[in-house]
Amino acid sequence: MASLGRHIIVEYYDCSPEILNDVVNIEKSMINAAEEAGATIINSTFHHFSPYGVSGVVVIQESHLAIHTWPEYGYASVDLFTCGDTVNPWVSYQLLKEAFKAGHGSAVELSRGEMALLKRKNFDVKALRDEKSTDEGDPIKTRDVWFTERDDKIALSLKHDGKLYDVQSDYQRVSVFNTQAYGNMLTLDGMVMTTEKDEYVYHEMITHIPMLTHPNPKRALVIGGGDGGTARELLRHDSLEEVVMVEIDDKVIEASKMHLPTIASALEHPKLNLIVDDGIKYVNDAADESFDLVIVDSTDPVGPAEGLFTVDFYKEVYRILSKDGIMVTQSESPRFNSKVFKEIFQTYRGIYGQEQVHCYLAYIPTYPTGMWSFSYSSKGGAHPIANFDEAKSKAFAKEHRLKYYNEDLHKAAFALPSFVRDMIS
Ligand code: SAM
């Protein structure tokens, strides 16, 4: 390596003024340009100037990418600085040129830190490395690397010690981070799906509420749920003869088996029929009244999951449910995705009937706003409270040492805050 770093000084001309003034878009483009070039994101900060213009930097393990825009001239100046030879900054140059719709760009590459001019200092590396420890002996982590999930108003950041898995599948970017506070964490397209430390909340609530109120569940279908947590909880119920799980992305299953073993622990269970396919197609092809319980454990209504939030899909789910069948879905956050949340309950009530659809809540620290909702739709007579057998629920929660679900919470989960109740009444 002749020099420590490569610094590409870039000028983009004749760009789209709208794009150069869109701070969210620019940040996404800069982060994508860094990742596609092979860089590891540490953190990013972007600022929108008034009346226009954006400035920002993406700190990467291999140094940084920085930008300042003049939308009024359709001009952007960018610095691509990388060290080591694992990142190709010219990939970022090309991607940003396309992202900003630049008419043309010019760039000059400088070698920074010519080795021939440098002499290594004699110093104690250990003293600089994060090998110090607290009095209790816990390692003091000096690496300050954060994963951040954000939309244009809200962000959630988790400190992590690196990526254990990172693959662009046919459907989405599948990543596993080793977070310091929540253990290993699965993300899809930069959104938190599940973490080792709080997954039990979601998986216990999406399964045991319907399973302990259905009169006699024998066959259950899970759409999505590739991490395996929902199947694991379902298979605690001996009454079930078969659990069919239809996950579209085999990379999610692979990542979970490799890095989330406590969540994926039942993916080889003899009663589990694991199918890698599009859940929409599977439901369309399934026979009438062939399932007692359908759980839609999907991602948000984007990408492969978009079709899972349509009236047609839910009418098909209704068709394949047995006479006293139940459908439970993750129905987003009333706060974070208010519009989708309301639409979901309107849609289900249009199919199952006003009194047949119920909402319940749970608190998941690593999900946006922490407040998450589930929908419970009953085709026949099953009712989440009226059919609730407290003693059976208590015994089940105790026998399986459940960490979130219990007989009191079962009832409490359906007691909605007024603002939520008003949203769907
Ligand atoms: N608990 C998470 C949440 O609430 O966001 C969901 C977890 S689970 C990992 C979601 C799964 O749905 C993903 O693995 C994704 O690949 C899968 N999925 C998305 N669209 C799908 C489809 N059309 N058919 C089957 N699986 C799908």
Short mmCIF file of C-alpha atoms and ligand atoms in Angstrom, two decimals:
data_model
loop_
_atom_site.label_atom_id
_atom_site.label_comp_id
_atom_site.label_asym_id
_atom_site.label_seq_id
_atom_site.Cartn_x
_atom_site.Cartn_y
_atom_site.Cartn_z
CA MET A 1 0.00 0.00 0.00
CA ALA A 2 1.85 3.16 -1.22
CA SER A 3 -0.34 5.51 0.81
CA LEU A 4 -2.61 5.33 3.85
CA GLY A 5 -5.66 6.68 2.09
CA ARG A 6 -7.35 7.67 -1.14
CA HIS A 7 -9.12 11.02 -1.32
CA ILE A 8 -11.36 11.68 -4.27
CA ILE A 9 -12.48 15.29 -4.59
CA VAL A 10 -15.68 15.36 -6.61
CA GLU A 11 -17.73 18.06 -8.34
CA TYR A 12 -21.19 17.18 -9.64
CA TYR A 13 -22.73 19.67 -12.03
CA ASP A 14 -26.18 20.12 -13.56
CA CYS A 15 -27.86 18.00 -10.88
CA SER A 16 -31.56 18.01 -9.95
CA PRO A 17 -32.06 20.98 -7.56
CA GLU A 18 -34.94 19.09 -5.85
CA ILE A 19 -32.70 16.11 -5.10
CA LEU A 20 -29.85 18.37 -3.89
CA ASN A 21 -32.29 19.95 -1.46
CA ASP A 22 -33.75 16.66 -0.13
CA VAL A 23 -31.76 15.86 3.05
CA VAL A 24 -33.39 12.42 3.61
CA ASN A 25 -32.78 11.34 0.02
CA ILE A 26 -29.17 12.60 0.05
CA GLU A 27 -28.43 10.76 3.30
CA LYS A 28 -29.90 7.52 1.94
CA SER A 29 -27.87 7.91 -1.29
CA MET A 30 -24.63 8.63 0.58
CA ILE A 31 -25.13 5.65 2.93
CA ASN A 32 -25.98 3.38 0.02
CA ALA A 33 -22.96 4.65 -1.96
CA ALA A 34 -20.72 3.84 0.99
CA GLU A 35 -22.20 0.36 1.58
CA GLU A 36 -22.13 -0.59 -2.11
CA ALA A 37 -18.43 0.42 -2.20
CA GLY A 38 -17.84 -2.11 0.58
CA ALA A 39 -17.63 0.31 3.52
CA THR A 40 -18.94 -0.31 7.07
CA ILE A 41 -21.12 2.53 8.30
CA ILE A 42 -20.28 3.87 11.78
CA ASN A 43 -22.57 6.87 11.86
CA SER A 44 -24.02 9.65 9.76
CA THR A 45 -25.25 13.16 10.32
CA PHE A 46 -26.92 15.45 7.79
CA HIS A 47 -28.25 18.97 8.04
CA HIS A 48 -30.68 20.90 5.89
CA PHE A 49 -29.84 24.58 5.60
CA SER A 50 -32.45 27.24 5.31
CA PRO A 51 -33.57 28.29 2.73
CA TYR A 52 -31.83 25.47 0.87
CA GLY A 53 -28.75 23.34 0.70
CA VAL A 54 -27.61 20.22 2.52
CA SER A 55 -24.39 19.32 4.32
CA GLY A 56 -23.53 15.97 5.78
CA VAL A 57 -21.02 13.27 6.52
CA VAL A 58 -21.09 9.52 6.67
CA VAL A 59 -18.40 8.18 9.00
CA ILE A 60 -17.26 4.78 7.85
CA GLN A 61 -14.84 2.32 9.42
CA GLU A 62 -12.59 3.18 6.46
CA SER A 63 -12.85 7.02 7.05
CA HIS A 64 -15.68 9.21 5.58
CA LEU A 65 -17.83 10.51 2.76
CA ALA A 66 -18.87 14.18 2.96
CA ILE A 67 -21.08 16.46 0.89
CA HIS A 68 -22.29 20.06 0.57
CA THR A 69 -24.94 21.02 -1.98
CA TRP A 70 -25.96 24.26 -3.75
CA PRO A 71 -29.37 23.32 -5.22
CA GLU A 72 -29.69 26.81 -6.68
CA TYR A 73 -26.74 25.96 -8.98
CA GLY A 74 -27.50 22.27 -9.36
CA TYR A 75 -24.02 21.75 -7.91
CA ALA A 76 -22.67 19.41 -5.24
CA SER A 77 -19.16 19.05 -3.84
CA VAL A 78 -18.30 15.65 -2.41
CA ASP A 79 -15.28 14.17 -0.62
CA LEU A 80 -14.79 10.42 -0.78
CA PHE A 81 -11.99 9.50 1.64
CA THR A 82 -11.12 5.85 2.24
CA CYS A 83 -8.21 4.09 3.87
CA GLY A 84 -7.04 0.52 3.35
CA ASP A 85 -7.90 -1.32 0.14
CA THR A 86 -11.25 -2.98 0.91
CA VAL A 87 -13.36 -0.06 -0.29
CA ASN A 88 -13.53 1.20 -3.88
CA PRO A 89 -14.53 4.91 -3.69
CA TRP A 90 -15.09 5.08 -7.45
CA VAL A 91 -18.15 2.87 -6.97
CA SER A 92 -19.55 5.61 -4.69
CA TYR A 93 -18.63 8.29 -7.27
CA GLN A 94 -20.69 6.57 -9.97
CA LEU A 95 -23.67 5.78 -7.70
CA LEU A 96 -23.90 9.37 -6.42
CA LYS A 97 -23.66 10.76 -9.95
CA GLU A 98 -26.73 8.68 -10.84
CA ALA A 99 -28.51 9.43 -7.56
CA PHE A 100 -28.15 13.19 -8.01
CA LYS A 101 -29.02 12.99 -11.71
CA ALA A 102 -25.79 14.90 -12.43
CA GLY A 103 -25.38 16.15 -16.00
CA HIS A 104 -21.65 15.65 -15.56
CA GLY A 105 -19.09 15.20 -12.85
CA SER A 106 -15.38 15.75 -12.43
CA ALA A 107 -13.11 14.09 -9.91
CA VAL A 108 -9.49 14.06 -8.91
CA GLU A 109 -7.90 11.37 -6.76
CA LEU A 110 -5.21 12.25 -4.22
CA SER A 111 -3.14 9.73 -2.32
CA ARG A 112 -3.14 10.74 1.34
CA GLY A 113 -0.33 9.77 3.70
CA GLU A 114 2.38 8.66 1.29
CA MET A 115 4.12 5.77 3.10
CA ALA A 116 7.48 6.92 1.74
CA LEU A 117 7.05 10.13 3.78
CA LEU A 118 5.87 8.44 6.98
CA LYS A 119 7.85 6.89 9.84
CA ARG A 120 5.99 4.67 12.34
CA LYS A 121 6.00 6.01 15.91
CA ASN A 122 7.09 3.70 18.73
CA PHE A 123 4.05 3.66 21.05
CA ASP A 124 2.08 1.14 23.20
CA VAL A 125 -0.74 -0.10 20.92
CA LYS A 126 -2.47 -1.81 23.84
CA ALA A 127 -2.84 1.58 25.55
CA LEU A 128 -4.76 2.79 22.49
CA ARG A 129 -6.89 -0.28 21.93
CA ASP A 130 -10.26 -0.89 23.60
CA GLU A 131 -8.79 -3.50 25.86
CA LYS A 132 -9.22 -1.43 29.00
CA SER A 133 -11.78 -2.75 31.46
CA THR A 134 -13.98 -1.36 34.24
CA ASP A 135 -13.18 -2.12 37.86
CA GLU A 136 -15.73 -4.94 37.50
CA GLY A 137 -13.61 -6.31 34.69
CA ASP A 138 -16.21 -5.53 31.95
CA PRO A 139 -14.39 -4.46 28.79
CA ILE A 140 -14.63 -0.69 28.13
CA LYS A 141 -15.71 -0.45 24.53
CA THR A 142 -14.12 2.52 22.83
CA ARG A 143 -15.40 1.62 19.38
CA ASP A 144 -18.43 3.82 18.87
CA VAL A 145 -20.25 2.07 16.06
CA TRP A 146 -24.01 2.54 15.86
CA PHE A 147 -26.80 0.99 13.80
CA THR A 148 -29.57 3.50 13.20
CA GLU A 149 -33.05 2.85 11.87
CA ARG A 150 -34.72 6.12 10.98
CA ASP A 151 -37.50 7.71 9.02
CA ASP A 152 -37.69 11.44 8.40
CA LYS A 153 -38.78 12.23 11.98
CA ILE A 154 -37.84 9.35 14.30
CA ALA A 155 -34.64 7.34 14.72
CA LEU A 156 -33.57 4.37 16.88
CA SER A 157 -29.84 3.74 17.37
CA LEU A 158 -28.14 0.69 18.86
CA LYS A 159 -24.41 0.42 19.58
CA HIS A 160 -22.89 -2.72 18.06
CA ASP A 161 -19.62 -4.62 17.79
CA GLY A 162 -19.91 -5.39 14.10
CA LYS A 163 -21.99 -7.16 11.46
CA LEU A 164 -22.11 -10.95 11.65
CA TYR A 165 -24.09 -11.39 8.44
CA ASP A 166 -24.77 -9.05 5.51
CA VAL A 167 -26.27 -10.33 2.26
CA GLN A 168 -28.33 -8.63 -0.47
CA SER A 169 -30.93 -11.33 -1.24
CA ASP A 170 -33.35 -11.35 -4.19
CA TYR A 171 -35.81 -9.46 -1.96
CA GLN A 172 -33.96 -7.39 0.63
CA ARG A 173 -30.74 -6.68 2.48
CA VAL A 174 -30.46 -9.27 5.24
CA SER A 175 -28.10 -8.27 8.07
CA VAL A 176 -27.29 -9.44 11.59
CA PHE A 177 -25.59 -7.03 14.01
CA ASN A 178 -23.95 -7.97 17.32
CA THR A 179 -25.49 -5.23 19.45
CA GLN A 180 -24.16 -4.41 22.92
CA ALA A 181 -27.56 -3.96 24.57
CA TYR A 182 -29.85 -6.45 22.77
CA GLY A 183 -27.53 -9.25 21.60
CA ASN A 184 -27.67 -10.33 17.98
CA MET A 185 -30.20 -8.40 15.91
CA LEU A 186 -31.75 -9.22 12.53
CA THR A 187 -32.48 -6.29 10.20
CA LEU A 188 -34.09 -6.29 6.77
CA ASP A 189 -33.43 -3.27 4.52
CA GLY A 190 -32.19 -1.38 7.58
CA MET A 191 -35.32 -2.09 9.69
CA VAL A 192 -35.14 -3.98 12.99
CA MET A 193 -36.94 -7.34 12.74
CA THR A 194 -35.93 -9.06 15.94
CA THR A 195 -33.27 -9.09 18.64
CA GLU A 196 -32.19 -11.86 21.02
CA LYS A 197 -32.99 -9.74 24.10
CA ASP A 198 -36.59 -8.63 23.35
CA GLU A 199 -37.90 -11.06 20.68
CA TYR A 200 -39.97 -13.01 23.24
CA VAL A 201 -42.45 -10.12 23.58
CA TYR A 202 -43.46 -10.22 19.92
CA HIS A 203 -43.35 -14.00 19.50
CA GLU A 204 -45.26 -14.85 22.68
CA MET A 205 -47.99 -12.28 21.97
CA ILE A 206 -48.53 -13.14 18.29
CA THR A 207 -49.00 -16.86 19.13
CA HIS A 208 -50.40 -17.59 22.61
CA ILE A 209 -53.33 -15.13 22.48
CA PRO A 210 -54.97 -16.96 19.53
CA MET A 211 -53.75 -20.43 20.50
CA LEU A 212 -55.25 -20.16 24.01
CA THR A 213 -58.60 -18.86 22.74
CA HIS A 214 -59.21 -21.10 19.73
CA PRO A 215 -61.48 -24.03 20.76
CA ASN A 216 -59.27 -26.75 19.23
CA PRO A 217 -56.42 -25.65 16.96
CA LYS A 218 -54.86 -28.48 14.91
CA ARG A 219 -53.29 -26.77 11.88
CA ALA A 220 -51.57 -23.39 11.85
CA LEU A 221 -50.09 -21.36 8.98
CA VAL A 222 -47.35 -18.75 9.43
CA ILE A 223 -46.76 -16.29 6.60
CA GLY A 224 -43.26 -14.84 6.91
CA GLY A 225 -41.66 -15.35 10.32
CA GLY A 226 -38.32 -16.43 8.77
CA ASP A 227 -36.43 -15.90 12.06
CA GLY A 228 -38.39 -18.85 13.45
CA GLY A 229 -39.64 -17.23 16.67
CA THR A 230 -43.34 -17.53 15.85
CA ALA A 231 -42.99 -21.20 14.87
CA ARG A 232 -41.01 -21.87 18.08
CA GLU A 233 -43.83 -20.49 20.26
CA LEU A 234 -46.59 -22.24 18.27
CA LEU A 235 -44.83 -25.58 18.64
CA ARG A 236 -45.05 -25.29 22.43
CA HIS A 237 -48.75 -26.23 21.96
CA ASP A 238 -49.03 -30.03 21.80
CA SER A 239 -52.55 -29.78 20.34
CA LEU A 240 -51.08 -28.59 17.05
CA GLU A 241 -50.58 -31.42 14.55
CA GLU A 242 -48.88 -29.30 11.91
CA VAL A 243 -47.38 -25.83 11.52
CA VAL A 244 -46.85 -24.70 7.94
CA MET A 245 -44.46 -21.74 7.62
CA VAL A 246 -44.10 -19.96 4.28
CA GLU A 247 -41.12 -17.60 4.17
CA ILE A 248 -40.18 -15.93 0.89
CA ASP A 249 -36.47 -15.36 1.63
CA ASP A 250 -34.16 -18.31 2.40
CA LYS A 251 -31.42 -15.84 3.40
CA VAL A 252 -33.48 -14.79 6.42
CA ILE A 253 -33.73 -18.43 7.50
CA GLU A 254 -30.00 -18.95 6.93
CA ALA A 255 -29.01 -15.81 8.89
CA SER A 256 -31.32 -16.78 11.76
CA LYS A 257 -30.06 -20.36 11.98
CA MET A 258 -26.45 -19.08 11.99
CA HIS A 259 -26.73 -16.12 14.37
CA LEU A 260 -30.08 -16.31 16.20
CA PRO A 261 -30.09 -19.94 17.40
CA THR A 262 -32.41 -19.34 20.39
CA ILE A 263 -35.02 -17.79 18.07
CA ALA A 264 -34.55 -20.27 15.21
CA SER A 265 -34.46 -23.28 17.57
CA ALA A 266 -37.62 -24.95 16.17
CA LEU A 267 -36.86 -24.65 12.45
CA GLU A 268 -36.02 -28.37 12.30
CA HIS A 269 -39.05 -29.42 14.39
CA PRO A 270 -40.80 -32.56 13.03
CA LYS A 271 -44.24 -30.87 13.08
CA LEU A 272 -42.92 -27.87 11.08
CA ASN A 273 -43.44 -27.82 7.32
CA LEU A 274 -41.07 -25.01 6.26
CA ILE A 275 -41.69 -23.76 2.70
CA VAL A 276 -39.60 -21.11 0.94
CA ASP A 277 -42.14 -19.36 -1.27
CA ASP A 278 -44.29 -16.26 -1.63
CA GLY A 279 -46.99 -16.42 1.03
CA ILE A 280 -49.49 -14.75 -1.29
CA LYS A 281 -49.14 -17.55 -3.83
CA TYR A 282 -49.29 -20.24 -1.11
CA VAL A 283 -52.54 -18.83 0.31
CA ASN A 284 -54.09 -18.50 -3.16
CA ASP A 285 -53.30 -22.17 -3.85
CA ALA A 286 -54.42 -23.47 -0.41
CA ALA A 287 -57.69 -25.34 0.03
CA ASP A 288 -60.82 -23.82 1.58
CA GLU A 289 -61.06 -24.06 5.38
CA SER A 290 -57.69 -25.81 5.65
CA PHE A 291 -56.24 -23.91 8.63
CA ASP A 292 -57.47 -23.18 12.18
CA LEU A 293 -55.03 -20.34 12.66
CA VAL A 294 -53.23 -18.06 10.20
CA ILE A 295 -50.50 -15.79 11.57
CA VAL A 296 -49.11 -13.11 9.26
CA ASP A 297 -45.68 -12.37 10.73
CA SER A 298 -44.50 -10.11 7.97
CA THR A 299 -42.29 -7.08 7.50
CA ASP A 300 -43.81 -3.63 6.96
CA PRO A 301 -45.93 -3.07 3.80
CA VAL A 302 -42.90 -2.54 1.55
CA GLY A 303 -40.99 -4.77 -0.88
CA PRO A 304 -42.05 -8.46 -0.86
CA ALA A 305 -44.58 -7.81 1.94
CA GLU A 306 -46.55 -5.12 0.10
CA GLY A 307 -49.00 -7.69 -1.28
CA LEU A 308 -49.58 -8.99 2.24
CA PHE A 309 -51.45 -5.78 3.10
CA THR A 310 -54.16 -6.01 0.42
CA VAL A 311 -57.90 -6.76 0.62
CA ASP A 312 -57.51 -9.59 -1.93
CA PHE A 313 -54.89 -11.33 0.18
CA TYR A 314 -57.02 -11.10 3.34
CA LYS A 315 -60.12 -12.34 1.54
CA GLU A 316 -58.06 -15.39 0.55
CA VAL A 317 -56.90 -15.86 4.15
CA TYR A 318 -60.56 -15.75 5.22
CA ARG A 319 -61.36 -18.46 2.64
CA ILE A 320 -58.67 -20.87 3.88
CA LEU A 321 -59.64 -20.44 7.56
CA SER A 322 -61.81 -23.19 9.08
CA LYS A 323 -65.31 -22.22 10.33
CA ASP A 324 -64.00 -21.14 13.75
CA GLY A 325 -60.62 -20.04 12.44
CA ILE A 326 -58.60 -17.07 13.70
CA MET A 327 -56.24 -14.74 11.84
CA VAL A 328 -53.62 -12.78 13.78
CA THR A 329 -51.30 -10.26 12.14
CA GLN A 330 -48.66 -7.82 13.28
CA SER A 331 -50.56 -4.57 12.58
CA GLU A 332 -47.81 -1.97 12.95
CA SER A 333 -47.48 0.82 15.49
CA PRO A 334 -50.52 3.08 16.09
CA ARG A 335 -48.09 5.96 16.62
CA PHE A 336 -45.41 5.26 14.01
CA ASN A 337 -47.58 3.98 11.14
CA SER A 338 -50.97 5.52 12.03
CA LYS A 339 -52.34 5.50 8.45
CA VAL A 340 -51.51 1.83 7.79
CA PHE A 341 -52.73 0.89 11.29
CA LYS A 342 -56.18 2.40 10.68
CA GLU A 343 -56.43 0.93 7.15
CA ILE A 344 -55.60 -2.54 8.46
CA PHE A 345 -58.52 -2.58 10.92
CA GLN A 346 -60.93 -1.06 8.42
CA THR A 347 -59.98 -3.80 5.91
CA TYR A 348 -60.36 -6.66 8.37
CA ARG A 349 -63.70 -5.35 9.67
CA GLY A 350 -64.91 -5.20 6.08
CA ILE A 351 -64.13 -8.94 5.73
CA TYR A 352 -64.79 -10.43 9.22
CA GLY A 353 -67.43 -8.00 10.57
CA GLN A 354 -67.22 -5.06 12.97
CA GLU A 355 -67.42 -7.16 16.18
CA GLN A 356 -65.08 -9.91 14.97
CA VAL A 357 -61.87 -7.85 14.84
CA HIS A 358 -59.90 -6.88 17.95
CA CYS A 359 -56.67 -4.98 18.55
CA TYR A 360 -54.11 -5.73 21.23
CA LEU A 361 -50.82 -4.10 22.14
CA ALA A 362 -47.37 -5.09 23.36
CA TYR A 363 -44.23 -3.15 24.15
CA ILE A 364 -41.14 -4.00 22.13
CA PRO A 365 -38.17 -1.75 23.01
CA THR A 366 -36.41 -2.07 19.63
CA TYR A 367 -39.48 -1.34 17.50
CA PRO A 368 -40.22 2.28 16.52
CA THR A 369 -41.92 4.03 19.49
CA GLY A 370 -41.86 0.70 21.43
CA MET A 371 -45.66 0.39 21.16
CA TRP A 372 -46.63 -2.34 18.69
CA SER A 373 -50.04 -3.73 17.77
CA PHE A 374 -51.55 -7.01 16.72
CA SER A 375 -54.91 -7.74 15.15
CA TYR A 376 -57.13 -10.70 16.13
CA SER A 377 -59.84 -11.54 13.57
CA SER A 378 -62.28 -14.34 14.22
CA LYS A 379 -64.18 -16.10 11.39
CA GLY A 380 -66.47 -17.98 13.76
CA GLY A 381 -67.24 -17.59 17.45
CA ALA A 382 -63.78 -17.40 18.92
CA HIS A 383 -63.38 -14.28 21.12
CA PRO A 384 -60.05 -13.21 22.68
CA ILE A 385 -61.60 -12.43 26.07
CA ALA A 386 -64.95 -14.27 26.20
CA ASN A 387 -63.21 -17.53 25.17
CA PHE A 388 -60.35 -16.90 27.54
CA ASP A 389 -59.69 -19.70 30.03
CA GLU A 390 -57.64 -18.00 32.77
CA ALA A 391 -56.55 -21.19 34.53
CA LYS A 392 -55.41 -22.82 31.28
CA SER A 393 -53.48 -19.68 30.32
CA LYS A 394 -51.87 -19.43 33.76
CA ALA A 395 -50.78 -23.07 33.69
CA PHE A 396 -49.42 -22.77 30.16
CA ALA A 397 -47.39 -19.60 30.91
CA LYS A 398 -45.98 -21.21 34.06
CA GLU A 399 -45.16 -24.57 32.44
CA HIS A 400 -43.30 -22.86 29.59
CA ARG A 401 -41.70 -20.17 31.77
CA LEU A 402 -42.91 -17.49 29.38
CA LYS A 403 -41.17 -14.15 29.85
CA TYR A 404 -43.90 -11.75 28.69
CA TYR A 405 -47.25 -13.47 28.18
CA ASN A 406 -49.37 -14.37 31.24
CA GLU A 407 -53.07 -14.60 32.16
CA ASP A 408 -53.32 -10.99 33.41
CA LEU A 409 -51.49 -9.54 30.43
CA HIS A 410 -53.73 -11.50 28.08
CA LYS A 411 -56.69 -9.42 29.21
CA ALA A 412 -54.74 -6.18 29.69
CA ALA A 413 -53.37 -6.28 26.16
CA PHE A 414 -56.86 -5.61 24.78
CA ALA A 415 -57.41 -2.62 27.05
CA LEU A 416 -56.43 0.10 24.60
CA PRO A 417 -55.36 3.68 25.34
CA SER A 418 -58.15 6.10 24.28
CA PHE A 419 -56.19 7.55 21.34
CA VAL A 420 -55.70 4.03 19.92
CA ARG A 421 -59.32 3.03 20.55
CA ASP A 422 -60.48 6.24 18.83
CA MET A 423 -58.25 5.54 15.81
CA ILE A 424 -60.04 2.27 15.03
CA SER A 425 -63.55 2.80 16.42
N1 SAM B 1 -41.34 -9.27 13.57
C1 SAM B 1 -41.00 -8.66 12.40
C2 SAM B 1 -41.75 -7.38 12.20
O1 SAM B 1 -42.74 -7.16 12.89
O2 SAM B 1 -41.31 -6.53 11.44
C3 SAM B 1 -41.19 -9.58 11.22
C4 SAM B 1 -40.27 -10.64 11.30
S1 SAM B 1 -40.17 -11.76 10.01
C5 SAM B 1 -38.48 -11.77 9.84
C6 SAM B 1 -40.79 -11.05 8.54
C7 SAM B 1 -40.58 -11.96 7.35
O3 SAM B 1 -41.60 -11.79 6.36
C8 SAM B 1 -39.27 -11.69 6.61
O4 SAM B 1 -38.40 -12.75 6.80
C9 SAM B 1 -39.68 -11.53 5.14
O5 SAM B 1 -38.76 -12.11 4.26
C10 SAM B 1 -41.02 -12.25 5.14
N2 SAM B 1 -41.89 -11.90 4.03
C11 SAM B 1 -42.08 -10.67 3.50
N3 SAM B 1 -42.93 -10.76 2.45
C12 SAM B 1 -43.28 -12.07 2.34
C13 SAM B 1 -44.13 -12.80 1.45
N4 SAM B 1 -44.80 -12.19 0.46
N5 SAM B 1 -44.27 -14.13 1.64
C14 SAM B 1 -43.60 -14.77 2.64
N6 SAM B 1 -42.76 -14.13 3.51
C15 SAM B 1 -42.62 -12.80 3.35
#
